[in-house]
Structures are given as C-alpha cells and as structure tokens.
Coordinates of C-alpha atoms and ligand atoms in Angstrom, one line a residue:
X1 CA 43.3 -85.5 39.2
X2 CA 43.7 -82.8 36.1
X3 CA 44.6 -79.2 37.3
X4 CA 42.8 -76.2 36.3
X5 CA 45.9 -75.1 34.8
X6 CA 47.2 -78.7 33.3
X7 CA 46.7 -77.9 29.6
X8 CA 50.5 -77.5 29.0
X9 CA 51.6 -80.5 31.2
X10 CA 52.2 -83.9 30.0
X11 CA 52.8 -85.6 33.4
X12 CA 51.4 -84.6 36.9
X13 CA 53.1 -84.2 40.1
X14 CA 53.3 -86.6 42.9
X15 CA 51.0 -86.1 45.5
X16 CA 53.7 -85.2 48.0
X17 CA 55.2 -82.5 45.9
X18 CA 51.6 -81.1 45.5
X19 CA 51.4 -80.9 49.3
X20 CA 54.6 -79.1 49.5
X21 CA 53.4 -76.3 47.1
X22 CA 49.9 -76.2 48.1
X23 CA 48.6 -73.3 50.5
X24 CA 45.2 -74.5 51.1
X25 CA 46.1 -75.9 54.4
X26 CA 46.5 -72.2 55.7
X27 CA 44.8 -69.7 53.0
X28 CA 41.5 -71.6 53.4
X29 CA 41.3 -68.6 56.2
X30 CA 40.9 -66.3 53.1
X31 CA 37.7 -68.1 51.7
X32 CA 35.2 -65.1 52.6
X33 CA 37.5 -62.2 51.0
X34 CA 38.3 -64.5 48.2
X35 CA 34.4 -64.9 47.2
X36 CA 33.9 -61.3 48.2
X37 CA 36.5 -60.3 45.7
X38 CA 35.0 -62.8 43.1
X39 CA 31.5 -61.2 43.6
X40 CA 32.9 -57.6 42.8
X41 CA 34.8 -58.9 39.9
X42 CA 32.1 -60.8 38.1
X43 CA 29.7 -57.9 38.9
X44 CA 32.2 -55.6 36.9
X45 CA 32.6 -58.0 34.2
X46 CA 28.6 -57.8 33.5
X47 CA 28.5 -53.9 34.0
X48 CA 31.7 -53.7 31.4
X49 CA 29.7 -56.0 29.1
X50 CA 32.4 -58.6 29.1
X51 CA 29.9 -61.6 30.4
X52 CA 26.3 -61.7 29.8
X53 CA 23.6 -61.0 32.4
X54 CA 22.7 -64.5 32.8
X55 CA 26.3 -66.1 33.1
X56 CA 26.8 -63.5 35.8
X57 CA 23.3 -64.5 37.7
X58 CA 24.6 -68.1 37.7
X59 CA 28.0 -67.4 38.8
X60 CA 26.9 -65.2 41.6
X61 CA 24.3 -67.6 42.7
X62 CA 26.8 -70.2 42.8
X63 CA 29.3 -68.0 44.7
X64 CA 26.4 -67.3 47.5
X65 CA 25.9 -71.1 47.7
X66 CA 29.7 -71.6 48.4
X67 CA 29.9 -68.6 50.9
X68 CA 27.0 -70.1 52.7
X69 CA 28.6 -73.4 52.7
X70 CA 31.9 -72.0 53.7
X71 CA 30.4 -70.2 56.6
X72 CA 29.1 -73.3 57.8
X73 CA 32.3 -75.3 57.4
X74 CA 31.1 -77.6 54.5
X75 CA 33.3 -76.9 51.7
X76 CA 35.7 -79.8 50.9
X77 CA 39.1 -78.6 49.8
X78 CA 41.5 -80.6 48.3
X79 CA 45.3 -80.3 47.9
X80 CA 45.4 -81.1 44.4
X81 CA 43.9 -77.6 43.8
X82 CA 46.7 -76.0 45.5
X83 CA 45.1 -72.9 47.1
X84 CA 41.9 -71.4 48.0
X85 CA 41.6 -69.3 44.7
X86 CA 41.5 -72.7 42.4
X87 CA 39.6 -74.5 45.1
X88 CA 36.8 -72.1 45.0
X89 CA 37.1 -72.0 41.3
X90 CA 36.8 -75.8 40.9
X91 CA 33.9 -75.8 43.6
X92 CA 32.1 -73.2 41.6
X93 CA 32.3 -75.1 38.5
X94 CA 31.2 -78.6 40.1
X95 CA 28.3 -76.4 41.7
X96 CA 27.0 -74.5 38.3
X97 CA 29.0 -76.1 35.4
X98 CA 31.4 -74.8 32.9
X99 CA 30.2 -71.3 33.3
X100 CA 31.8 -71.3 36.4
X101 CA 34.9 -71.3 34.4
X102 CA 34.3 -67.6 33.1
X103 CA 34.6 -66.2 36.6
X104 CA 38.5 -65.9 36.1
X105 CA 38.3 -63.6 32.8
X106 CA 40.4 -60.9 32.9
X107 CA 41.8 -61.7 36.4
X108 CA 44.8 -63.8 37.6
X109 CA 45.4 -65.4 40.8
X110 CA 48.1 -62.8 41.4
X111 CA 46.0 -59.8 41.6
X112 CA 43.4 -62.1 43.2
X113 CA 45.5 -63.3 46.2
X114 CA 46.8 -59.6 47.0
X115 CA 42.9 -58.6 46.8
X116 CA 42.2 -61.3 49.3
X117 CA 45.1 -60.4 51.6
X118 CA 44.0 -56.7 51.4
X119 CA 40.5 -57.4 52.5
X120 CA 41.6 -59.8 55.2
X121 CA 44.3 -57.6 56.6
X122 CA 41.8 -54.5 56.5
X123 CA 39.1 -56.4 58.5
X124 CA 41.7 -57.8 61.1
X125 CA 43.2 -54.2 61.7
X126 CA 39.7 -53.0 62.2
X127 CA 39.3 -55.4 64.9
X128 CA 42.6 -55.0 66.3
X129 CA 42.2 -51.5 66.7
X130 CA 39.1 -52.2 69.1
X131 CA 41.0 -54.5 70.9
X132 CA 43.7 -52.1 71.5
X133 CA 41.3 -49.5 72.9
X134 CA 40.0 -52.0 75.2
X135 CA 43.1 -52.5 76.8
X136 CA 43.6 -48.9 77.0
X137 CA 40.1 -48.5 78.6
X138 CA 41.3 -51.3 81.1
X139 CA 44.5 -49.2 81.9
X140 CA 42.6 -46.2 82.7
X141 CA 40.1 -47.8 84.7
X142 CA 42.8 -49.1 87.3
X143 CA 44.6 -45.8 87.1
X144 CA 41.4 -43.7 88.2
X145 CA 41.5 -46.0 91.3
X146 CA 45.1 -45.3 92.0
X147 CA 45.7 -41.7 91.4
X148 CA 47.2 -41.6 95.2
X149 CA 48.6 -44.9 95.3
X150 CA 52.4 -44.5 95.5
X151 CA 55.0 -47.0 94.1
X152 CA 58.7 -46.8 93.7
X153 CA 59.5 -45.4 90.5
X154 CA 62.6 -47.4 89.1
X155 CA 65.7 -46.8 87.1
X156 CA 68.2 -49.6 86.6
X157 CA 65.6 -51.6 88.6
X158 CA 66.6 -49.6 91.6
X159 CA 64.2 -47.5 93.6
X160 CA 64.6 -43.9 92.1
X161 CA 61.8 -41.5 93.1
X162 CA 58.2 -42.2 94.1
X163 CA 55.3 -41.9 91.8
X164 CA 51.9 -42.5 91.4
X165 CA 50.9 -45.8 90.1
X166 CA 48.4 -44.5 87.7
X167 CA 51.1 -42.6 86.1
X168 CA 52.9 -45.9 85.5
X169 CA 49.8 -47.4 84.3
X170 CA 49.3 -44.6 81.9
X171 CA 52.7 -44.8 80.7
X172 CA 51.5 -47.7 78.8
X173 CA 47.9 -45.9 77.7
X174 CA 50.4 -43.6 76.0
X175 CA 52.7 -46.4 74.2
X176 CA 49.3 -48.1 73.0
X177 CA 48.0 -44.8 71.9
X178 CA 50.9 -44.8 69.5
X179 CA 50.4 -48.4 68.4
X180 CA 46.7 -47.6 67.8
X181 CA 48.0 -44.6 65.5
X182 CA 50.4 -46.8 63.7
X183 CA 47.6 -49.4 62.8
X184 CA 45.1 -46.6 61.9
X185 CA 47.8 -44.8 59.6
X186 CA 48.6 -48.3 58.0
X187 CA 45.0 -48.4 56.7
X188 CA 45.5 -45.7 54.4
X189 CA 48.1 -47.5 52.3
X190 CA 46.5 -50.9 53.0
X191 CA 43.0 -49.6 51.7
X192 CA 43.9 -49.7 48.1
X193 CA 42.9 -52.3 45.2
X194 CA 45.3 -54.4 43.3
X195 CA 42.5 -56.2 41.8
X196 CA 42.6 -55.9 37.9
X197 CA 46.5 -55.9 37.6
X198 CA 46.3 -59.3 36.0
X199 CA 49.1 -61.6 36.6
X200 CA 51.4 -58.6 36.3
X201 CA 50.8 -56.5 33.4
X202 CA 47.1 -55.7 33.3
X203 CA 44.3 -57.4 30.6
X204 CA 43.2 -56.8 27.3
X205 CA 39.6 -56.8 28.7
X206 CA 38.1 -53.5 29.1
X207 CA 37.6 -53.9 32.9
X208 CA 36.9 -51.4 35.4
X209 CA 39.2 -51.1 38.1
X210 CA 37.7 -48.0 39.8
X211 CA 34.4 -50.0 40.0
X212 CA 35.6 -53.0 41.8
X213 CA 37.5 -51.0 44.1
X214 CA 34.3 -49.3 45.2
X215 CA 32.4 -52.4 45.4
X216 CA 35.1 -53.5 47.6
X217 CA 35.4 -50.5 49.8
X218 CA 38.8 -49.6 48.7
X219 CA 39.9 -45.8 48.6
X220 CA 41.6 -46.2 45.3
X221 CA 43.6 -48.3 43.0
X222 CA 47.2 -49.4 42.7
X223 CA 48.5 -47.1 39.9
X224 CA 51.1 -49.8 38.8
X225 CA 50.3 -53.2 37.8
X226 CA 53.5 -54.9 38.6
X227 CA 53.7 -53.1 42.0
X228 CA 49.9 -54.1 42.5
X229 CA 51.0 -57.7 42.3
X230 CA 54.3 -57.8 44.1
X231 CA 53.9 -55.5 47.1
X232 CA 53.6 -57.1 50.5
X233 CA 54.7 -53.7 52.1
X234 CA 51.2 -53.6 53.7
X235 CA 51.7 -57.1 55.4
X236 CA 55.3 -55.7 56.7
X237 CA 53.5 -52.7 58.2
X238 CA 51.2 -54.6 59.7
X239 CA 53.8 -56.9 61.3
X240 CA 56.0 -54.0 62.3
X241 CA 53.1 -52.5 64.0
X242 CA 52.4 -55.7 65.8
X243 CA 55.9 -56.2 66.6
X244 CA 55.9 -52.7 68.6
X245 CA 52.5 -53.5 70.4
X246 CA 53.7 -56.8 71.1
X247 CA 57.0 -55.0 72.7
X248 CA 54.9 -52.7 74.9
X249 CA 52.6 -55.5 76.0
X250 CA 55.8 -57.9 76.9
X251 CA 57.3 -55.1 79.1
X252 CA 54.4 -54.6 81.2
X253 CA 53.9 -58.6 81.1
X254 CA 57.5 -58.5 82.6
X255 CA 56.3 -55.8 85.2
X256 CA 53.2 -57.8 86.3
X257 CA 55.5 -60.8 86.8
X258 CA 58.0 -59.1 88.8
X259 CA 55.4 -57.4 90.9
X260 CA 53.5 -60.7 91.4
X261 CA 56.4 -62.2 93.0
X262 CA 57.0 -62.5 96.6
X263 CA 59.8 -60.1 96.3
X264 CA 57.6 -57.2 95.0
X265 CA 54.1 -58.2 96.2
X266 CA 52.6 -55.3 94.2
X267 CA 49.9 -57.2 92.5
X268 CA 48.1 -60.5 92.6
X269 CA 46.8 -61.8 89.2
X270 CA 43.2 -62.8 89.5
X271 CA 42.6 -66.7 89.6
X272 CA 41.3 -66.5 86.1
X273 CA 44.7 -65.3 84.6
X274 CA 47.0 -67.5 86.7
X275 CA 47.5 -71.2 87.0
X276 CA 49.1 -73.3 89.8
X277 CA 52.1 -75.9 89.9
X278 CA 51.6 -79.5 89.4
X279 CA 54.0 -80.2 92.3
X280 CA 54.4 -77.2 94.5
X281 CA 50.9 -76.4 96.2
X282 CA 51.9 -72.9 97.4
X283 CA 52.5 -71.5 93.9
X284 CA 50.2 -69.1 91.8
X285 CA 52.1 -68.3 88.5
X286 CA 51.2 -65.5 86.2
X287 CA 51.0 -67.8 83.3
X288 CA 49.1 -65.3 81.1
X289 CA 51.6 -62.7 81.4
X290 CA 54.6 -65.0 80.6
X291 CA 53.0 -66.4 77.8
X292 CA 52.2 -62.9 76.1
X293 CA 55.7 -62.0 76.9
X294 CA 56.9 -65.3 75.2
X295 CA 54.5 -65.0 72.3
X296 CA 56.2 -61.7 71.3
X297 CA 59.1 -63.4 69.7
X298 CA 56.8 -65.0 67.2
X299 CA 55.5 -61.8 65.9
X300 CA 59.1 -60.5 65.5
X301 CA 60.1 -63.6 63.8
X302 CA 57.2 -63.3 61.5
X303 CA 58.3 -59.6 60.7
X304 CA 61.8 -60.7 59.7
X305 CA 60.6 -63.8 57.9
X306 CA 58.7 -61.6 55.8
X307 CA 61.4 -59.0 55.2
X308 CA 63.5 -61.6 54.2
X309 CA 61.2 -63.4 51.6
X310 CA 60.9 -60.1 49.8
X311 CA 64.4 -58.6 49.9
X312 CA 65.7 -60.7 46.9
X313 CA 62.6 -60.8 44.7
X314 CA 62.5 -59.9 41.2
X315 CA 59.5 -58.5 40.0
X316 CA 56.6 -59.5 39.8
X317 CA 54.9 -62.2 41.6
X318 CA 57.1 -65.2 42.8
X319 CA 56.0 -68.1 44.3
X320 CA 58.0 -67.4 47.3
X321 CA 55.4 -64.6 48.0
X322 CA 53.2 -67.5 49.2
X323 CA 55.4 -67.7 52.4
X324 CA 53.6 -64.3 53.4
X325 CA 50.7 -65.9 54.8
X326 CA 51.4 -68.2 57.7
X327 CA 53.3 -65.7 59.4
X328 CA 50.8 -62.7 58.9
X329 CA 47.9 -65.4 60.1
X330 CA 50.0 -66.2 63.0
X331 CA 50.6 -62.5 64.0
X332 CA 46.9 -61.9 63.9
X333 CA 46.1 -64.7 65.8
X334 CA 48.8 -63.6 68.6
X335 CA 48.3 -60.1 68.6
X336 CA 44.3 -60.7 69.1
X337 CA 44.7 -63.0 71.6
X338 CA 47.0 -61.2 73.7
X339 CA 45.0 -58.1 73.6
X340 CA 42.0 -59.9 74.7
X341 CA 43.9 -61.9 77.9
X342 CA 45.3 -58.4 78.6
X343 CA 42.2 -56.4 79.2
X344 CA 41.2 -58.9 81.2
X345 CA 44.4 -59.1 83.2
X346 CA 44.5 -55.4 84.1
X347 CA 40.8 -55.2 84.8
X348 CA 40.8 -58.1 87.4
X349 CA 44.4 -57.6 88.9
X350 CA 44.4 -56.8 92.5
X351 CA 46.7 -54.1 93.5
X352 CA 48.1 -54.5 96.7
X353 CA 48.3 -50.9 97.9
X354 CA 49.9 -51.6 101.5
X355 CA 53.0 -52.8 100.2
X356 CA 53.2 -50.4 97.5
X357 CA 53.1 -47.9 100.1
X358 CA 55.5 -49.8 102.4
X359 CA 58.1 -49.6 99.7
X360 CA 58.0 -46.1 99.3
X361 CA 58.5 -45.5 102.9
X362 CA 61.2 -47.9 103.2
X363 CA 63.9 -46.7 101.0
X364 CA 65.8 -43.5 100.1
X365 CA 63.6 -42.6 96.8
X366 CA 62.9 -39.2 98.7
X367 CA 66.6 -38.2 98.5
X368 CA 66.4 -35.9 95.6
X369 CA 63.8 -33.8 97.3
X370 CA 66.4 -33.0 100.0
X371 CA 68.9 -31.8 97.3
X372 CA 66.3 -29.8 95.5
X373 CA 65.3 -28.5 99.0
X374 CA 69.0 -26.8 99.3
X375 CA 69.0 -25.7 95.9
X376 CA 66.2 -23.9 96.3
X377 CA 67.8 -22.4 99.3
X378 CA 70.5 -21.2 97.0
X379 CA 73.1 -23.8 97.6
X380 CA 74.5 -25.0 94.1
X381 CA 72.9 -28.4 93.1
X382 CA 76.0 -30.4 92.8
X383 CA 77.2 -29.2 96.5
X384 CA 73.7 -30.1 97.7
X385 CA 73.7 -33.5 96.2
X386 CA 77.2 -34.0 98.3
X387 CA 75.6 -33.0 101.4
X388 CA 72.5 -35.2 101.0
X389 CA 74.6 -38.1 99.7
X390 CA 76.3 -37.9 103.0
X391 CA 72.9 -37.9 104.9
X392 CA 71.9 -40.9 103.3
X393 CA 75.2 -42.8 104.2
X394 CA 74.8 -41.6 107.7
X395 CA 71.0 -43.4 108.0
X396 CA 72.5 -46.5 106.3
X397 CA 74.9 -46.5 109.1
X398 CA 72.3 -45.9 111.8
X399 CA 69.7 -48.3 109.9
X400 CA 67.2 -45.4 109.7
X401 CA 65.8 -43.7 106.6
X402 CA 65.7 -39.8 106.0
X403 CA 62.4 -39.2 107.7
X404 CA 63.8 -40.9 111.0
X405 CA 67.0 -38.6 110.9
X406 CA 66.9 -36.1 113.9
X407 CA 66.9 -32.5 112.9
X408 CA 70.3 -32.1 114.7
X409 CA 71.8 -34.3 112.1
X410 CA 70.0 -32.3 109.4
X411 CA 71.6 -28.8 111.1
X412 CA 75.0 -30.3 111.3
X413 CA 75.1 -31.1 107.7
X414 CA 73.8 -27.5 106.6
X415 CA 72.2 -24.9 108.3
X416 CA 69.7 -24.4 105.3
X417 CA 67.7 -27.3 106.9
X418 CA 64.6 -26.3 108.9
X419 CA 62.0 -28.2 110.5
X420 CA 60.0 -28.4 107.2
X421 CA 62.0 -30.9 105.4
X422 CA 59.7 -33.8 107.1
X423 CA 56.9 -32.6 105.3
X424 CA 58.9 -32.3 102.2
X425 CA 60.1 -35.8 102.5
X426 CA 56.6 -37.3 102.6
X427 CA 56.4 -39.5 99.9
X428 CA 53.1 -38.1 99.3
X429 CA 54.4 -34.7 99.0
X430 CA 57.1 -35.7 96.8
X431 CA 54.8 -37.0 94.3
X432 CA 52.2 -34.0 94.9
X433 CA 54.8 -31.6 93.9
X434 CA 55.9 -32.8 90.6
X435 CA 53.7 -30.8 88.6
X436 CA 55.9 -30.1 85.3
X437 CA 53.8 -31.1 82.4
X438 CA 53.7 -34.7 81.9
X439 CA 55.1 -35.6 85.5
X440 CA 53.9 -37.7 88.2
X441 CA 52.2 -34.8 90.4
X442 CA 48.4 -35.6 91.2
X443 CA 46.9 -32.6 89.3
X444 CA 49.1 -33.8 86.3
X445 CA 47.8 -37.5 86.4
X446 CA 44.4 -36.3 86.8
X447 CA 45.0 -34.2 83.6
X448 CA 46.2 -37.0 82.0
X449 CA 43.3 -39.1 82.7
X450 CA 40.8 -36.7 81.7
X451 CA 42.9 -36.5 78.3
X452 CA 43.0 -40.2 78.1
X453 CA 39.1 -40.6 78.7
X454 CA 38.5 -38.2 75.8
X455 CA 40.7 -40.1 73.5
X456 CA 38.7 -43.2 74.4
X457 CA 35.3 -41.7 73.7
X458 CA 36.2 -40.7 70.4
Ligands
LIG501 N1 48.6 -69.7 46.6 C1 49.5 -68.4 46.0 C2 49.8 -67.5 46.7 O1 49.6 -67.7 47.9 C3 48.3 -67.7 45.0 C4 49.0 -67.1 43.9 C5 49.5 -68.2 42.8 N2 50.0 -67.5 41.6 C6 50.8 -68.0 40.9 N3 51.2 -67.4 39.7 N4 51.1 -69.3 40.8 O2 50.8 -66.7 46.7

C-alpha cells in the first residue's frame, strides 16, 4: 500500500514496523475533533481564496459523510495510514476523489494533531468539571443530613477531638473546589489555537488563523508557530490537575474503606458499590473505593510519563510526542469513571450514627476541653495540660472515661473544677463550642453548607 507521503521513498516498511509507529489504534478517539478541525480549515481556505468554492463544497460534503459514518462506527481505519489524520484524508479521497487531496493545503499534521488534542481536552475538561460538581453536591447532601452526627476526629489515626461528620465530609468539598478551580483555570491556557502553525514555521499560503480560531471556539491563537506545534503543557496541566483530584478521591476512599471495616463500622457502602467474596460468604468488600484508590497510580504514571517524554525534546515536533496520547486518554477515562462512581457511592452510603456516637463517648477526645476549662479559669495552659493528663491516667486505671469520674476526684486534682464540667465534657457541647471560623461548631458547619450550596448553584 502506498503512503500518502511515499514520494521520496523507494521501499516500504514491513507491516510490523508500521504497526509499531502507528497511532491509529488509539488516536481514532480524536476522529470527531479531527473532522471538526478540517471543516474549519477548509472553510478558511475558501474565505482566503486559497481553494475554490466548488472544491470546498465537495470537501465539506465528504467530511460530513465521514463524520456521520464515524459516529456510527462505520469507518474502516488502516494501520498503513498511521494515524487518524492520514486515515481521514485517505478516506476523504476515496469518498470524493482527488480533490480531497486539497484539504491539507497550508496545514501540517503537526498543527493538526495539536488542534485535535486541544479540542478534545477542552471538551473532556468541561465534562469533568460537571462530574466534579456532582460529587461535591453528593457530599453536601450527606453533610446536610449529618450536621449533628458526631465522629471522632483523628490525628495520627488516634482519636483526637470529636467533630461533626458533616464537617469531615465538607473538608472534601473544599478540596474538590480547588480541583474544580484548577481545571477551570487550565481552560484559559488550553483554549488557544495552534492551527495554522504549519509543520513548524508557518506557511506561505495567505491563511487566516484568527478565523479558524474563531470557528473552533478558541479564544485566540498561539503567538509562535514553533511553540504551537511543540507545546504539550496543556496536557501536563490536565494530568497534574487530575493527579491532585485523584489524590483527594483516594484519601476519601481510604477513609471509606476504613470506616466500612468491622473495626470502625461507621458507614456501609450500598450493595451497588460493593462486592462479595467468592469463598467467604460473610464478606462485603468496598471494592469501588479500593479500585479508585488503586487507579490513582495510573494517573500519576501518565503525568510522569509525559513530563519525561518532553524534558529532553528539541524544538519542534518529534515523534516522541505521539506518546502524549494514551496516557491522556487513560487519565480522562479514569477520572471520569472515578468521579461518576464516587458520586453514587457518597449518595447511597449508609451512615451508622449509633457506632459513631458510641465512638465519641468511649474515648478521651474531650480531654482538651478540660484543659481549656482550667486555662479559662486562669491556670497556665501548660499546667492545665499536666493536670488533665493525670486525670486521664486515673480514668485508665479505673477503666472509666472522663464523664464517669466523680467530682471529688476532679476537686482533688484542682479546686478550679466545678459541677459544670460534666456539661463541658459532653461531646455535643465540645463540638458546638468550636465556633471559630472554619471550625466544627454546628453554627460554623451550617454556614459552610450554605456557602457550599451557593457555590454549587453558580
Ligand atoms: N500521529 C502523530 C502524533 O500523534 C501525528 C503527527 C505526526 N507528525 C509527523 N510529523 N510525523 O504525534
């Protein structure tokens, strides 16, 4: 089979070499963007008087036929035609004859592939933004149900201070809000047109880059033709934003997995997002949470892979850059899948309030309260810390908790203690009183929910 670029070759590569070099196996995912870019290009060629009206009409008609076929999965691609760009060009020529060969006037595959990738990632990023919002909405919904549900807050995975469960969930809302911001921000740099940069140096044809940029909905054009065809930082940014997003999802997955365990029993995943064991009939595994945690690694991998591809490349296009695609496609699929599953998981999970309540009553996470109590009454905090530490030790010896310790023991430790400590020590009181901005106090949590809802409504 002769190549579209075969003129200066006397011998054709063997099939297995073609196979190694070809990207059609994966870049066929760009087919709609490729045709969209070609339609804009050819429209511009006519407007600029580079091609005749009848030629452009034929090419457009052919491209529309191919687009319809592509949507129905009816296009037959061949490895011999390397990539999506040459495949479409070849299919166009088959469809409408030699005039199809005029499409590539004033263009190179180098600006073409860059254009396709920009269009693709713009579309995907917008879809991902919506999916992030859906997860945020699911978190807020659960949070609203659990403002007054208490769980132990942890540091070092040791019970530290009781908190509102809503407050814990909302921590992830805000992480995702920054992820949202990163994706949104990346669109500013992404939405720029490389089309018309040619192979690397521009073209002698009187093309109109601003016009194709406008047709394709870009905000402007790359200022430098070398940069336009060599830049892949828009993909690095996408992978980087995605890596952070996956980090956040993975952390919550880890918590959901812990919380689903027999040891915690704080939540139960809905049957739809869990699986059983093939051998142990009693088991219910939080598989989807584990899988998202596990898939995080492949997104990091794609980020590192692309950074490594780029770091030693001289300007302008190098074939190495074909390696930008699979990682990007994989990350898009992983991120979209993870977000969709995540929203469902959060919406449907059962929160076991009783075990959570039990957990905050059977620990010493209210000890800080006692120290603060003494400090408020004038004792230096460091001394108060010591006094309470001794009381905790006393409780441990007696096998009880601070709320069970008789007032006489408190009085013996410090005469600043009074009857009201039993109220101060109640986990509900402990949480309610943390009203500093951004704290877990119920009033603060309610404010945070209102803020979050306002953000989601935008
Ligand atoms: N398949 C190629 C890629 O993905 C398209 C660009 C090819 N350009 C070239 N000069 N060989 O990078």
